[in-house]
Short mmCIF file of C-alpha atoms in Angstrom, two decimals:
data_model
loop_
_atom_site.label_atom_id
_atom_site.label_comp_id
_atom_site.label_asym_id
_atom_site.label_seq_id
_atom_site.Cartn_x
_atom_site.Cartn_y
_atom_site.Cartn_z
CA UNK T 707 -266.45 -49.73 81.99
CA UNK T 708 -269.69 -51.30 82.32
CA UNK T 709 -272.72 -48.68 82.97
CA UNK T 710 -274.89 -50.88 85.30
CA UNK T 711 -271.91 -52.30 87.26
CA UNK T 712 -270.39 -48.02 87.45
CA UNK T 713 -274.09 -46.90 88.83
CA UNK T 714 -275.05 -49.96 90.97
CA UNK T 715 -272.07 -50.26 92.92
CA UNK T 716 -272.63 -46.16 93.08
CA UNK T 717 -275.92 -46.54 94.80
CA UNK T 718 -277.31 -45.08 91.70
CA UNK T 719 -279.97 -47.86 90.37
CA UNK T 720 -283.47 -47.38 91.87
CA UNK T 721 -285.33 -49.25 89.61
CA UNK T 722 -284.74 -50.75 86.43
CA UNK T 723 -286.78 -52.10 83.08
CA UNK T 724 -285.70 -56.01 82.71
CA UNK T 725 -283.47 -56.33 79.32
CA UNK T 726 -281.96 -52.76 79.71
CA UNK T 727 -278.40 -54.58 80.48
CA UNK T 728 -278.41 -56.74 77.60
CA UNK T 729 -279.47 -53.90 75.59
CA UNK T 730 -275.92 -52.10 77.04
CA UNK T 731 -273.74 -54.90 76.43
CA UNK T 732 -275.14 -55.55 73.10
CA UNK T 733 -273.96 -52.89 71.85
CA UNK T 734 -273.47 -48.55 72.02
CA UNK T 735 -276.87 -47.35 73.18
CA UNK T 736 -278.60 -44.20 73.09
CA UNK T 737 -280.20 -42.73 76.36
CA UNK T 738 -282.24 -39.29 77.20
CA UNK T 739 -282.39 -37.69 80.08
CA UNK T 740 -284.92 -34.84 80.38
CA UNK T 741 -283.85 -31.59 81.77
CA UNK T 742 -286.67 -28.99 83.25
CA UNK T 743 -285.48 -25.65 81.96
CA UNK T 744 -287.68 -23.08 84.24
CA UNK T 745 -284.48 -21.54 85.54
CA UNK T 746 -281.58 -20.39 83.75
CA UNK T 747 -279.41 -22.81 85.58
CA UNK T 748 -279.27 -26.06 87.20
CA UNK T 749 -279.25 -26.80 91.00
CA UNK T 750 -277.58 -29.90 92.45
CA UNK T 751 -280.87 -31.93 92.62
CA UNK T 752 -280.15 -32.22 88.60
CA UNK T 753 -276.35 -33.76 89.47
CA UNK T 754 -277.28 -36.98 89.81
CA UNK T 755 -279.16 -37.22 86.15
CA UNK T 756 -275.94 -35.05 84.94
CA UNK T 757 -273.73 -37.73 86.53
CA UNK T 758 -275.80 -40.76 85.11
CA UNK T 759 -275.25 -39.45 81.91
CA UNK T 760 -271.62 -38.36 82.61
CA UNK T 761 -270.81 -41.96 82.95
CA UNK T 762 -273.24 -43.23 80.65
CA UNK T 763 -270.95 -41.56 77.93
CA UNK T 764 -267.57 -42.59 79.55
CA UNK T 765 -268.81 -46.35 79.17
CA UNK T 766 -268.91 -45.45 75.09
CA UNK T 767 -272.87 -45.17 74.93
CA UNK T 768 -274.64 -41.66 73.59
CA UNK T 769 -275.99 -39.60 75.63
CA UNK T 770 -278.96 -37.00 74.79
CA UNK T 771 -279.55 -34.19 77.11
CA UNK T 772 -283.45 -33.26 76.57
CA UNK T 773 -284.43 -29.86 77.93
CA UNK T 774 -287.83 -29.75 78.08
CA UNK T 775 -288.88 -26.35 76.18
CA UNK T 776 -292.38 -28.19 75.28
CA UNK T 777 -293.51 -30.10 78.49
CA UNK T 778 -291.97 -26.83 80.60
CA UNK T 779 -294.47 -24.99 79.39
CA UNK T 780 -297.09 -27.36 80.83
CA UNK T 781 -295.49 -28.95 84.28
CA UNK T 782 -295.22 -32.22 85.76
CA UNK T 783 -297.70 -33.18 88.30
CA UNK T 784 -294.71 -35.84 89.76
CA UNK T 785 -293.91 -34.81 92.92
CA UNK T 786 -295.47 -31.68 93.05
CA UNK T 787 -298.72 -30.14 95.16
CA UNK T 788 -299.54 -27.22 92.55
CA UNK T 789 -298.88 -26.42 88.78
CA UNK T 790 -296.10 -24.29 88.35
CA UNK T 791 -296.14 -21.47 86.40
CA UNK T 792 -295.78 -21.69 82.21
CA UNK T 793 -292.93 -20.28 80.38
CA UNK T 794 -292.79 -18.28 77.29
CA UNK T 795 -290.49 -19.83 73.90
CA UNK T 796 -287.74 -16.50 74.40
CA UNK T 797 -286.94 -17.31 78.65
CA UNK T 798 -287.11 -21.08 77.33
CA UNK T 799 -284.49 -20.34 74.53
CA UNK T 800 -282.52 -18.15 77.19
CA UNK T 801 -282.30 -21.02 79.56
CA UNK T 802 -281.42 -23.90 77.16
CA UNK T 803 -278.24 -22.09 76.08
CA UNK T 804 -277.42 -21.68 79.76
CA UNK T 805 -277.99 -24.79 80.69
CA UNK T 806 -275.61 -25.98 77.61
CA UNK T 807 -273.23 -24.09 78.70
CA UNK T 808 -273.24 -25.92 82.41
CA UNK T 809 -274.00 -29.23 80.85
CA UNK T 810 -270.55 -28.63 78.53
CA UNK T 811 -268.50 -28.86 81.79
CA UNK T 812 -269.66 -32.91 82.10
CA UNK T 813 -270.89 -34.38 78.89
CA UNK T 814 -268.45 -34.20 75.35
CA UNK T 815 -270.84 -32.16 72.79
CA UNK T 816 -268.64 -31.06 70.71
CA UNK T 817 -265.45 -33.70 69.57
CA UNK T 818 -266.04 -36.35 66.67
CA UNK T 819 -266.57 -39.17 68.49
CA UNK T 820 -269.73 -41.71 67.84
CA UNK T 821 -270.97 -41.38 70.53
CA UNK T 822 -270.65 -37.50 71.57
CA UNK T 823 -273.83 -35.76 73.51
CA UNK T 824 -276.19 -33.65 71.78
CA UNK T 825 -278.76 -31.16 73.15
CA UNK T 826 -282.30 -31.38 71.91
CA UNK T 827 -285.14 -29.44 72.88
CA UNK T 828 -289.04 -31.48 72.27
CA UNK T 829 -290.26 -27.92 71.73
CA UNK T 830 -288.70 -28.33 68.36
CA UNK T 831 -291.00 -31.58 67.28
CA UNK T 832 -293.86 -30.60 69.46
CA UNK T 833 -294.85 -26.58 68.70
CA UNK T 834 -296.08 -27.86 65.30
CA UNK T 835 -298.31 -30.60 66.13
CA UNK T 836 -301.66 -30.26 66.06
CA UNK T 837 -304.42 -31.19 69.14
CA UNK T 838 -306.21 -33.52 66.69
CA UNK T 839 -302.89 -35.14 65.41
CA UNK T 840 -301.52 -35.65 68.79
CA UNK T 841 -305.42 -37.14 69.89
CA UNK T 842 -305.20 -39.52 66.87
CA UNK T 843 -301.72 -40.69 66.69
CA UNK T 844 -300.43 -40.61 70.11
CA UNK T 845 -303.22 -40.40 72.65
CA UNK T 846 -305.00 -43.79 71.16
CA UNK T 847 -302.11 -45.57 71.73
CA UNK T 848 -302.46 -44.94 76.06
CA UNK T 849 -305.73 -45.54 78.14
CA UNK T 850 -307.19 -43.30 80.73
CA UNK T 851 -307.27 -46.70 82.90
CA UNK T 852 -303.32 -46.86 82.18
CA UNK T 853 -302.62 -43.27 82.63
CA UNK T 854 -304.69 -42.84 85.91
CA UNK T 855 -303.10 -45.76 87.71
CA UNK T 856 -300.08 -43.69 88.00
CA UNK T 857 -298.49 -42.75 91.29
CA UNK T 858 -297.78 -38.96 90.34
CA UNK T 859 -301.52 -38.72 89.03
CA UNK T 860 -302.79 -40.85 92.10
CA UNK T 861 -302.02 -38.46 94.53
CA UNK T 862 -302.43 -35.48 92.90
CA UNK T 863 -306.33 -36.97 92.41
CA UNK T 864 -306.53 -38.00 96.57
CA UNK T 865 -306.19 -35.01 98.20
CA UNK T 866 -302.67 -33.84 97.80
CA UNK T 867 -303.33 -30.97 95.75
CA UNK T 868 -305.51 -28.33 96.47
CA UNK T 869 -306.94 -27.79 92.92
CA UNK T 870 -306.56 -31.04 91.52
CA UNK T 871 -305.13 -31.65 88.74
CA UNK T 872 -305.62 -29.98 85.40
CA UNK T 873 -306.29 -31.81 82.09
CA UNK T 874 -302.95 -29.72 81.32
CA UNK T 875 -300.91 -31.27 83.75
CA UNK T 876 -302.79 -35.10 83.23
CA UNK T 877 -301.91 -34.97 79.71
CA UNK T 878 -298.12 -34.28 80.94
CA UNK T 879 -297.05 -38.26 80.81
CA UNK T 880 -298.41 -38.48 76.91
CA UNK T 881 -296.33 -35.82 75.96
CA UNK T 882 -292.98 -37.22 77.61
CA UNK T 883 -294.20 -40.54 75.73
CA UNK T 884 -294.33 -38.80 72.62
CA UNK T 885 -290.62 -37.29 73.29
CA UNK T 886 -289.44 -40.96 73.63
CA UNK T 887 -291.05 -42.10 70.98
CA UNK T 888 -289.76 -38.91 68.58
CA UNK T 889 -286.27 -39.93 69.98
CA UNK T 890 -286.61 -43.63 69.23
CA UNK T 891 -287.57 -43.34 65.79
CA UNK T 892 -285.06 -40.05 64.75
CA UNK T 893 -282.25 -40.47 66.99
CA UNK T 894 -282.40 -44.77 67.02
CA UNK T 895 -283.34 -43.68 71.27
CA UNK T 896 -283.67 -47.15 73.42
CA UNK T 897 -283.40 -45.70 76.91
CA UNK T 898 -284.74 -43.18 78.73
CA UNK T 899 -283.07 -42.11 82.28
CA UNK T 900 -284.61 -40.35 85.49
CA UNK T 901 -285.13 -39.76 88.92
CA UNK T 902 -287.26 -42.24 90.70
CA UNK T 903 -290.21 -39.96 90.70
CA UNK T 904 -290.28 -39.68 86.38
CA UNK T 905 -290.85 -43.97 86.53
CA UNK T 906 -294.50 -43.31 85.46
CA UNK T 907 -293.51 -40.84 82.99
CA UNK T 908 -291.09 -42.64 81.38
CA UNK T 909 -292.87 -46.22 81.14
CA UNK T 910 -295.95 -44.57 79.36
CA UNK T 911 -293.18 -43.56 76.81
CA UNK T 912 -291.58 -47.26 76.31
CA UNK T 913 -295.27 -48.55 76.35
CA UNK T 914 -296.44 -46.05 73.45
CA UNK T 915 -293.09 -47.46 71.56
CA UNK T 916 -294.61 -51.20 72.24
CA UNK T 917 -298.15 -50.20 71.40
CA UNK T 918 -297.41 -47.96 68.31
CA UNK T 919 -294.17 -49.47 66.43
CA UNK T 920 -293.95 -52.57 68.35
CA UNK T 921 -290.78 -51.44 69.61
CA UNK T 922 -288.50 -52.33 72.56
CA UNK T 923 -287.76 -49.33 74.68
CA UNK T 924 -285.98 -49.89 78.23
CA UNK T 925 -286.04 -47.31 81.40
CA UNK T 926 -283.21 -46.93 84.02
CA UNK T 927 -284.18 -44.53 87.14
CA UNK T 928 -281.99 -43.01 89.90
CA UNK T 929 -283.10 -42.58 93.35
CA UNK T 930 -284.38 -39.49 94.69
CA UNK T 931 -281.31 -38.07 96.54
CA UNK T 932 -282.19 -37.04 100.14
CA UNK T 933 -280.06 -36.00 103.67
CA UNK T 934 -279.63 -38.32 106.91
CA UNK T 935 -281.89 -36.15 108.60
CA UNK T 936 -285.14 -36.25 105.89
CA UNK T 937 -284.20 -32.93 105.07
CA UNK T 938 -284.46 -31.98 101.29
CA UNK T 939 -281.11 -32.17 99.25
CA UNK T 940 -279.73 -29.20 98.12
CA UNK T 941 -281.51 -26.65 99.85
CA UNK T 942 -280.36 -24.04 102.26
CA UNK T 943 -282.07 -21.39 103.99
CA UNK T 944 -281.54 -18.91 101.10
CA UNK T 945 -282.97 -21.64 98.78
CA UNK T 946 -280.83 -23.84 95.76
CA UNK T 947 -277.45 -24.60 95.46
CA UNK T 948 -277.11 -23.70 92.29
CA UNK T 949 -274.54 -24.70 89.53
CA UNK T 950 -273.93 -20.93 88.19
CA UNK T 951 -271.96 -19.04 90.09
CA UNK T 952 -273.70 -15.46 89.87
CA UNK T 953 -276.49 -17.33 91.96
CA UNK T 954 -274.41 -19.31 94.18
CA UNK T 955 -270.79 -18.36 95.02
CA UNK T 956 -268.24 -21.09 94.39
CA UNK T 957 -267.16 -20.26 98.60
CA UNK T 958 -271.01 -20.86 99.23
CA UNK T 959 -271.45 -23.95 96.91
CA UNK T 960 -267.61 -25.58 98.43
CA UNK T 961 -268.80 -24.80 101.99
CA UNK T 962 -272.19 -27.26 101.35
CA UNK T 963 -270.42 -30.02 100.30
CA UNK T 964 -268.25 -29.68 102.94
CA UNK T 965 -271.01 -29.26 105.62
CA UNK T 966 -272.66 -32.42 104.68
CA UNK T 967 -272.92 -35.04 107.58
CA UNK T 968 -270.38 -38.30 107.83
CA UNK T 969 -273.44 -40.58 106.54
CA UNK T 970 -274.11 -38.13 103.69
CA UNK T 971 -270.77 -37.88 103.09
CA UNK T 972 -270.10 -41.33 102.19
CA UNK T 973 -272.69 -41.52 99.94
CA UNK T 974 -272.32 -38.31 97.44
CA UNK T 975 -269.32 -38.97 96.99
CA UNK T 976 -269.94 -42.30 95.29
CA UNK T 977 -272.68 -40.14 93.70
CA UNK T 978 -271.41 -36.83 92.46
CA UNK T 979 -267.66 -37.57 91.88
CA UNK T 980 -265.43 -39.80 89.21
CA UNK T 981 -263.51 -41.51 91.95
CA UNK T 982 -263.32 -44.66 91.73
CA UNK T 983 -263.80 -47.73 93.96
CA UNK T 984 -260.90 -48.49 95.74
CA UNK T 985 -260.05 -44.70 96.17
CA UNK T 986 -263.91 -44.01 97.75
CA UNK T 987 -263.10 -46.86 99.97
CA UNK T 988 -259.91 -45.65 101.39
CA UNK T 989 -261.24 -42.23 102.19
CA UNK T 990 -264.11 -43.98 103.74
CA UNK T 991 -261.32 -45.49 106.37
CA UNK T 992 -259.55 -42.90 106.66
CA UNK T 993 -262.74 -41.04 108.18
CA UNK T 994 -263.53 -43.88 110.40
CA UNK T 995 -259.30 -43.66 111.40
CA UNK T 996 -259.49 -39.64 112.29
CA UNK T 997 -263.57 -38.47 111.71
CA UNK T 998 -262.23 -35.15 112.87
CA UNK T 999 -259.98 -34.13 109.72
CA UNK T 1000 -263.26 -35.01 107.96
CA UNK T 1001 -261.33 -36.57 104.37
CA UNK T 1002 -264.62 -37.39 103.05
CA UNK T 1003 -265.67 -34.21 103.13
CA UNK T 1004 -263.07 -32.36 102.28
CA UNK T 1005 -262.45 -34.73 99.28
CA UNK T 1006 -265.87 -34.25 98.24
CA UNK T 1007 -265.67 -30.23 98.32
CA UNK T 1008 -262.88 -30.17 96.20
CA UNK T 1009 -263.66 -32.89 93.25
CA UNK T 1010 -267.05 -31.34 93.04
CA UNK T 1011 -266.86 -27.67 93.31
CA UNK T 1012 -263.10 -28.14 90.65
CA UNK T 1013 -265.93 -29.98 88.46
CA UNK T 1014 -268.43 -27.75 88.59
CA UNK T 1015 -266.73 -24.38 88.47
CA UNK T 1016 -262.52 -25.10 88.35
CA UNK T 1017 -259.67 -25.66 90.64
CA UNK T 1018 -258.81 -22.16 90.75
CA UNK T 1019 -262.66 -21.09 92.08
CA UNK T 1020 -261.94 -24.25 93.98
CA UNK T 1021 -258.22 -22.86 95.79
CA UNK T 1022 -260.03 -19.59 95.97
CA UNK T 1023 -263.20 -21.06 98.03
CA UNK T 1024 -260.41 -22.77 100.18
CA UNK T 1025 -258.40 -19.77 101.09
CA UNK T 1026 -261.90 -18.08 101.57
CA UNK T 1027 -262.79 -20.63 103.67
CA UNK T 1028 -259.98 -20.23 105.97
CA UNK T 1029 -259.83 -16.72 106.32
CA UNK T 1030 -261.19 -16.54 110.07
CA UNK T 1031 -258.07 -19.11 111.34
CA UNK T 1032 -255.47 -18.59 108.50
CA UNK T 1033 -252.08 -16.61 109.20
CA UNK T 1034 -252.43 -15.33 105.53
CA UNK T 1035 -256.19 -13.92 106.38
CA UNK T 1036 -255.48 -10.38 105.68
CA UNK T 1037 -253.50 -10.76 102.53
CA UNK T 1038 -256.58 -13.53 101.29
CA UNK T 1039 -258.95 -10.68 102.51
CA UNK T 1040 -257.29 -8.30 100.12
CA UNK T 1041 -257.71 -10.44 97.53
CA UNK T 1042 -260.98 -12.16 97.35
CA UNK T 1043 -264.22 -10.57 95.47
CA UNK T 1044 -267.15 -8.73 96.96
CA UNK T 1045 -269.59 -11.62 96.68
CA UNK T 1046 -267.56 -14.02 98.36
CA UNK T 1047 -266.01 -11.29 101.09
CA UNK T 1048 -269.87 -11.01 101.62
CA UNK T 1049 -270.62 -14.70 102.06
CA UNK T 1050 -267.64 -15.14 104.23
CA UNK T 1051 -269.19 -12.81 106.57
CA UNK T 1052 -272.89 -13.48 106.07
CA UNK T 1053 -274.60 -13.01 109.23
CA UNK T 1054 -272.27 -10.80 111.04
CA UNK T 1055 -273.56 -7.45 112.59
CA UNK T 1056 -273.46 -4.96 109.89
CA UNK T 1057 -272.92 -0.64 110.25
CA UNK T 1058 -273.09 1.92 107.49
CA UNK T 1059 -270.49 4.80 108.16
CA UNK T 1060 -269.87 7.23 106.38
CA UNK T 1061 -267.23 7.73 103.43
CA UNK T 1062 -266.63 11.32 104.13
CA UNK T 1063 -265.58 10.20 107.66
CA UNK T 1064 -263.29 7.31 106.80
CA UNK T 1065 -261.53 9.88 103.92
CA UNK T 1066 -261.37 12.22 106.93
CA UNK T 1067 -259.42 10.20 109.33
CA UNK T 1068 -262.03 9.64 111.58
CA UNK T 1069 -260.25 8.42 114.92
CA UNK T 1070 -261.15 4.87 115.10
CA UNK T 1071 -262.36 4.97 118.68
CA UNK T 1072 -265.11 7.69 117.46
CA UNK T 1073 -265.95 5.72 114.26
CA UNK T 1074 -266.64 2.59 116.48
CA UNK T 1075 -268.52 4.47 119.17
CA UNK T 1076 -270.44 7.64 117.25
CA UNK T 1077 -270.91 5.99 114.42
CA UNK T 1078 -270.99 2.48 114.53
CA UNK T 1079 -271.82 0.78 117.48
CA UNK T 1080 -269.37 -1.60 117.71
CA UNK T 1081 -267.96 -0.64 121.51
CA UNK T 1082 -270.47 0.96 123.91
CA UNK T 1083 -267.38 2.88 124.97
CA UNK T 1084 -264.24 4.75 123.59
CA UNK T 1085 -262.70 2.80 127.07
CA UNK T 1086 -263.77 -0.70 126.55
CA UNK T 1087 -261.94 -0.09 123.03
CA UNK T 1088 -259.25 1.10 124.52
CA UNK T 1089 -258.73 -1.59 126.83
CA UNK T 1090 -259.51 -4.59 124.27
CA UNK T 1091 -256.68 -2.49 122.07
CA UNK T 1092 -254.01 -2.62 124.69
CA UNK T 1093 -254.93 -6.08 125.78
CA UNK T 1094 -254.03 -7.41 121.68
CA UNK T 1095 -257.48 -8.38 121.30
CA UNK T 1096 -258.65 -5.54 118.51
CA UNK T 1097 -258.10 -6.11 114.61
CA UNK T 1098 -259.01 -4.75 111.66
CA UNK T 1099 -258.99 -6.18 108.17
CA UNK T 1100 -257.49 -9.56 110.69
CA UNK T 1101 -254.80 -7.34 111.56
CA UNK T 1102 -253.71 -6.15 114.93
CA UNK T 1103 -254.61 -2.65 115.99
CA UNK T 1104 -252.05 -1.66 118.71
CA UNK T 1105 -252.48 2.23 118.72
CA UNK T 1106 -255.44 3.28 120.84
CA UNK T 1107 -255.26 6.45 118.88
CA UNK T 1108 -255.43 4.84 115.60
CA UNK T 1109 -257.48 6.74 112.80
CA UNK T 1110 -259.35 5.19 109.84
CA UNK T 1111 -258.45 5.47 106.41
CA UNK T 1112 -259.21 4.43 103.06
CA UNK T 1113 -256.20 2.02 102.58
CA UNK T 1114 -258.87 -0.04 104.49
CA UNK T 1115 -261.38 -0.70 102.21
CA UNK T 1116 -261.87 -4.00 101.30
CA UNK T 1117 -263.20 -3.81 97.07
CA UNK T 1118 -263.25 -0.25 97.52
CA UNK T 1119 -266.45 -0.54 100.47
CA UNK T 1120 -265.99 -2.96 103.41
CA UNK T 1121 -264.04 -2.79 106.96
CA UNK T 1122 -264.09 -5.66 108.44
CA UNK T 1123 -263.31 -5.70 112.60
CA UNK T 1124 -262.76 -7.76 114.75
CA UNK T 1125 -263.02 -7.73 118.74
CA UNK T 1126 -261.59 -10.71 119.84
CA UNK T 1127 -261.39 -14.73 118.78
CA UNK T 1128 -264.72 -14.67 117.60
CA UNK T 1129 -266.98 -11.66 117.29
CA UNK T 1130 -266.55 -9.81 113.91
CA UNK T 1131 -268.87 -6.53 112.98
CA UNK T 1132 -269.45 -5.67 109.09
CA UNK T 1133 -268.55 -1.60 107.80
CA UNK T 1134 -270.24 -0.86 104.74
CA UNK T 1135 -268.49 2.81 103.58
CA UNK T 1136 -271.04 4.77 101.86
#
């Protein structure tokens, strides 16, 4: 496989340094990607980097996976209105080994091969560095005139920010410089990859590699991922998709992809799957064939969320997903875990009854009327009950005199009914 050809006809190439393709073809090349580590997992606005160097490493070159321990503790002014805030070395440690852990799942760290992926942290070569050192033999290297001409410092300096920009934050691109150049000389480092917005950042580094060791240094940058609609990628209204599962279910993180728009649609998958040409293609026709079975995205849910977390989180997120049409719903219901019983439902209108009541054998018609107000009548109840339109747990109810009991309990805490096609209410048992 050839890298440029993989990413280009991916839509993956925003811009790119001239000679970085001969340096691929000339021979196995090693390529960083930096990594911000202020969480203790990543989001799908890193996948694209992840997938760049996913297929960086299938097409035989080395891939380095840089979390930033140093430069997180300062922030990057790209992009961003404010400074963020500054992490301490232990929550930095902490996240680095999560974020291996994630990063395990796409890139080959551990087999013998030349060109397996290694983790390195510019903490490591930066903590011991002194101000005056760093002044002498990196910062002489770089202008102000060269450093201030860059977009990310540009429009911090015109007005988008409401503070400015710190010397902390301005002295951000010399440090990522100083990462390449640490990485060109120990690791034999030739190209550094990025989002769109890290161009700046990244050319001070292959300039400082010119100016310093006369060195040629190349930089390859993805675009910045965005939605039909100019809304931001990967964020819903309860924030990041994230890649662990503890902060995203692997029901909430399947039913995104599958969400996504046609237009959207036909472009992650090139993006954040290993399909391949001819098979992206045919799903793209079979959309325009039958857009209502929605292939793309359906295709798309399942390569990603079996990548990310596995096919059976993957089957399980299906089944979850189908729980509200599916003949098997109460058997799935039975089976599924609180957190994604809870997503399922999110939204619904939710009652606390009490446990004592349920153990009783509360008649159902009192629970749902006393206790939770579900019906604003024991007769409306009634009626929907005769008329086959009650269920709980998504199973018919056909005794108007039926009681409540504990064989109920979904994970030991949850009722779930149903009046209905469509409205379902939420029992929490305390």
């Amino acid at each position: 496989m050839d890298f440029i050809e993989e990413l280009t006809w991916r839509g993956m190439i925003h811009t790119m340094m001239p000679g970085t393709d001969e340096q691929l073809r000339k021979e196995m090349t090693t390529a960083y990607l930096g990594i911000d580590p202020t969480a203790d997992s990543l989001h799908i606005g890193h996948l694209c980097g992840v997938m760049m160097l996913r297929h960086f490493q299938r097409c035989g070159h080395k891939p380095l996976a840089l979390v930033g321990g140093a430069t997180g503790m300062i922030g990057d002014p790209s992009g961003k209105s404010a400074e963020r805030n500054l992490l301490d070395e232990k929550t930095l440690r902490h996240n680095q080994e999560a974020i291996k852990r994630q990063l395990a799942k796409f890139l080959d760290f551990d087999s013998d091969a030349p060109n397996r992926a290694e983790l390195v942290n510019n903490y490591d070569w930066t903590k011991d560095i002194t101000f005056l050192d760093f002044a002498r033999e990196i910062g002489k290297h770089i202008t102000v005139n060269y450093m201030m001409a860059k977009d990310s410092v540009q429009k911090r300096l015109n007005g988008e920010a409401r503070d400015g920009l710190s010397f902390t934050e301005f002295t951000y691109q010399l440090l990522q410089g100083f990462d390449f150049l640490h990485l060109y000389q120990d690791k034999n480092c030739r190209l550094q990859l990025g989002g769109s917005d890290q161009w700046g950042n990244i050319t001070t580094g292959s300039e400082l590699i010119r100016r310093k060791l006369g060195g040629e240094a190349y930089a390859l940058t993805c675009p910045l991922i965005t939605k039909a609609d100019g809304g931001k990628f990967g964020k819903t209204e309860s924030g990041n998709v994230w890649l662990d599962p503890a902060r995203t279910s692997p029901y909430k993180f399947y039913q995104f992809w599958l969400n996504v728009s046609d237009e959207d649609a036909e472009k992650y998958i090139k993006i954040f799957t290993l399909l391949n040409k001819e098979e992206v293609e045919a799903l793209v026709e079979e959309q325009k064939a039958d857009p209502g079975r929605r292939p793309l995205q359906r295709r798309l849910a399942q390569e990603v969320t079996t990548m990310v977390h596995s096919a059976a989180d993957y089957e399980a997120a299906l089944e979850a997903s189908q729980i509200l049409f599916s003949n098997k719903a109460a058997e799935t219901l039975r089976t599924i875990d609180e957190k994604t019983l809870l997503d399922v439902f999110e939204g619904v209108p939710t009652f606390e009854v009490s446990r004592a009541d349920v153990e009783a054998g509360m008649r159902l018609a009192d629970l749902l009327t006393e206790k939770a107000a579900v019906f604003p009548s024991k007769a409306e109840m009634r009626k929907l009950v005769q008329g086959g339109g009650f269920s709980i747990n998504k199973e018919k109810v056909t005794d108007p005199q039926a009681c409540a009991s504990t064989d109920m309990l979904l994970n030991d805490r949850y009722i779930i009914v149903q009046k209905g096609k469509k409205q379902y209410y939420l029992l929490i048992v305390k």
